Amino acid sequence: MSHAQQILETHPRTLGTPLGPLVACIDACFDCAQSCTSCADADLGEPDVETMIRCIALCDNCSDICISTGRVLTRQTEFVPEVARVALQACIEACRQCGDECERHAQEHEHCRICEEVCRTCEKACNDALTALAA
Amino acid sequence: MSHAQQILETHPRTLGTPLGPLVACIDACFDCAQSCTSCADADLGEPDVETMIRCIALCDNCSDICISTGRVLTRQTEFVPEVARVALQACIEACRQCGDECERHAQEHEHCRICEEVCRTCEKACNDALTALAA
Amino acid sequence: MSHAQQILETHPRTLGTPLGPLVACIDACFDCAQSCTSCADADLGEPDVETMIRCIALCDNCSDICISTGRVLTRQTEFVPEVARVALQACIEACRQCGDECERHAQEHEHCRICEEVCRTCEKACNDALTALAA
Amino acid sequence: MSHAQQILETHPRTLGTPLGPLVACIDACFDCAQSCTSCADADLGEPDVETMIRCIALCDNCSDICISTGRVLTRQTEFVPEVARVALQACIEACRQCGDECERHAQEHEHCRICEEVCRTCEKACNDALTALAA
């Protein structure tokens, strides 16, 4: 059980999203932010760095969007579904594009294979949170 | 002339967005990120803090989304319009909601009046960048 | 095993810090960033919000410093120990102050008790990474 | 006059640092965060990208530390000088290292020349804020 779940279980107000999909989404966003920063950095250290430029740029963008989305979802005291929704949509697209690019390098670079997996998980978790929000 | 413009004028690749709207949008995002953090903090110091909770939450969210959007737009080497577009849409909604809430407190708190103004400017600059992107 | 560890195990260059303390520190920083944003938000929702102002401010600062420190430690391709060291020192102080303040509210607010625990873990993990760096 | 100054002039509490150096430091941190993200991205687009790896890594770290430092200094409601001090020290070192590396490429890349200038300004502004804090 993550600390995201532990703290949200003690939250003084009613959550704007069901706990299960909310925690999964927050955890996935912070995990993906870390993985994308790490993959971009590993790309920079590869001998074929010139072929990794697009991967670096997409990882950097995905990491930043994951941080902001993970924080927006974390804030439940005055939860504004309209803001959560657009943040999730941005995160879904960033993860999808980053996952697609990492997939292209997954055979040569194991860090890209792992990062692709983390991006797919985050994309799915954001989609699930979006569905839970609409319900 | 801001440093965003100075550096982008020396960029080795063709920009994915016309320079004018791009620089205005980046500058507005970083300015709004700072203003929203400042307004949230000033709200916390007000004697009527219990009436400012929604303003604090919306300012914190807006600040985080402005940072990620400002950075995504800054990265022009492997510019992916699909990612820029959703980031801008998230920022537009975050600025709109935050600007609306700040407006409600603009009479009592001068920092909310200023922050509303900065949010409106950023919302407009993001809309202009979105239009320039589509052109 | 976290994704931080999985990706760092496939890193193309020699790590600037031993893997064990490095992964523990990165994981603790991202976990603490999330917990502090969550605790600050829960504080905002408490009926005694006026007594939680200092806790909110320290949590917000700690969250931001944890994100930047977690990312600096994640970047190992051109690792500059001098930068890692000051980032870790900033994080240690931010976690210590935030942990101390959360401790003051741990009896009334379970989220503060959990957040204190996460801050103490992060402070220790940063200290261990600092020691490993100097070795 | 920046919005940082405008909002801080309306702050409900006494500032923990004199307004002049405080505003200069906050503005420099946000400007440097943007410039470093921009310089790292321009580096990625250069034909000699393999010689720019260290510059990219130092710019990315400097940008993250500038954001967290700029926000810590912005938060004046419950200002904790010990936290501000270590944040400033981290920022000074990050700017110094990044400025030194950008200087090495200033002849070939105009964006590095500009980014060096911005890093030096931020380093000085952080030093001035540190002095003002101690006074």
JSON list of C-alpha atoms in Angstrom, two decimals, chain A residues 80 82, chain B residues 54-55 58-59 62 92-106 112 115-117 119-120 123:
[
{"chain": "A", "resi": 80, "resn": "VAL", "atom": "CA", "xyz": [-12.53, 20.87, -9.71]},
{"chain": "A", "resi": 82, "resn": "GLU", "atom": "CA", "xyz": [-12.99, 20.32, -15.20]},
{"chain": "B", "resi": 54, "resn": "ARG", "atom": "CA", "xyz": [-10.77, 27.11, -3.15]},
{"chain": "B", "resi": 55, "resn": "CYS", "atom": "CA", "xyz": [-8.56, 29.96, -4.36]},
{"chain": "B", "resi": 58, "resn": "LEU", "atom": "CA", "xyz": [-6.95, 26.44, -7.89]},
{"chain": "B", "resi": 59, "resn": "CYS", "atom": "CA", "xyz": [-3.81, 28.62, -7.71]},
{"chain": "B", "resi": 62, "resn": "CYS", "atom": "CA", "xyz": [-2.69, 26.46, -12.10]},
{"chain": "B", "resi": 92, "resn": "ILE", "atom": "CA", "xyz": [-6.38, 27.36, -20.70]},
{"chain": "B", "resi": 93, "resn": "GLU", "atom": "CA", "xyz": [-8.89, 25.60, -18.42]},
{"chain": "B", "resi": 94, "resn": "ALA", "atom": "CA", "xyz": [-6.66, 25.90, -15.32]},
{"chain": "B", "resi": 95, "resn": "CYS", "atom": "CA", "xyz": [-6.16, 29.65, -15.94]},
{"chain": "B", "resi": 96, "resn": "ARG", "atom": "CA", "xyz": [-9.85, 30.18, -16.62]},
{"chain": "B", "resi": 97, "resn": "GLN", "atom": "CA", "xyz": [-10.98, 28.48, -13.40]},
{"chain": "B", "resi": 98, "resn": "CYS", "atom": "CA", "xyz": [-8.26, 30.15, -11.33]},
{"chain": "B", "resi": 99, "resn": "GLY", "atom": "CA", "xyz": [-8.98, 33.56, -12.88]},
{"chain": "B", "resi": 100, "resn": "ASP", "atom": "CA", "xyz": [-12.72, 33.14, -12.11]},
{"chain": "B", "resi": 101, "resn": "GLU", "atom": "CA", "xyz": [-12.03, 32.28, -8.46]},
{"chain": "B", "resi": 102, "resn": "CYS", "atom": "CA", "xyz": [-9.50, 35.11, -8.02]},
{"chain": "B", "resi": 103, "resn": "GLU", "atom": "CA", "xyz": [-12.06, 37.51, -9.49]},
{"chain": "B", "resi": 104, "resn": "ARG", "atom": "CA", "xyz": [-14.47, 36.61, -6.63]},
{"chain": "B", "resi": 105, "resn": "HIS", "atom": "CA", "xyz": [-11.90, 37.92, -4.12]},
{"chain": "B", "resi": 106, "resn": "ALA", "atom": "CA", "xyz": [-10.53, 40.82, -6.17]},
{"chain": "B", "resi": 112, "resn": "CYS", "atom": "CA", "xyz": [-6.23, 38.19, -6.11]},
{"chain": "B", "resi": 115, "resn": "CYS", "atom": "CA", "xyz": [-3.42, 37.22, -10.05]},
{"chain": "B", "resi": 116, "resn": "GLU", "atom": "CA", "xyz": [-6.74, 37.24, -11.93]},
{"chain": "B", "resi": 117, "resn": "GLU", "atom": "CA", "xyz": [-5.19, 39.63, -14.47]},
{"chain": "B", "resi": 119, "resn": "CYS", "atom": "CA", "xyz": [-4.37, 34.29, -15.34]},
{"chain": "B", "resi": 120, "resn": "ARG", "atom": "CA", "xyz": [-6.48, 36.05, -18.01]},
{"chain": "B", "resi": 123, "resn": "GLU", "atom": "CA", "xyz": [-5.31, 32.04, -20.86]}
]
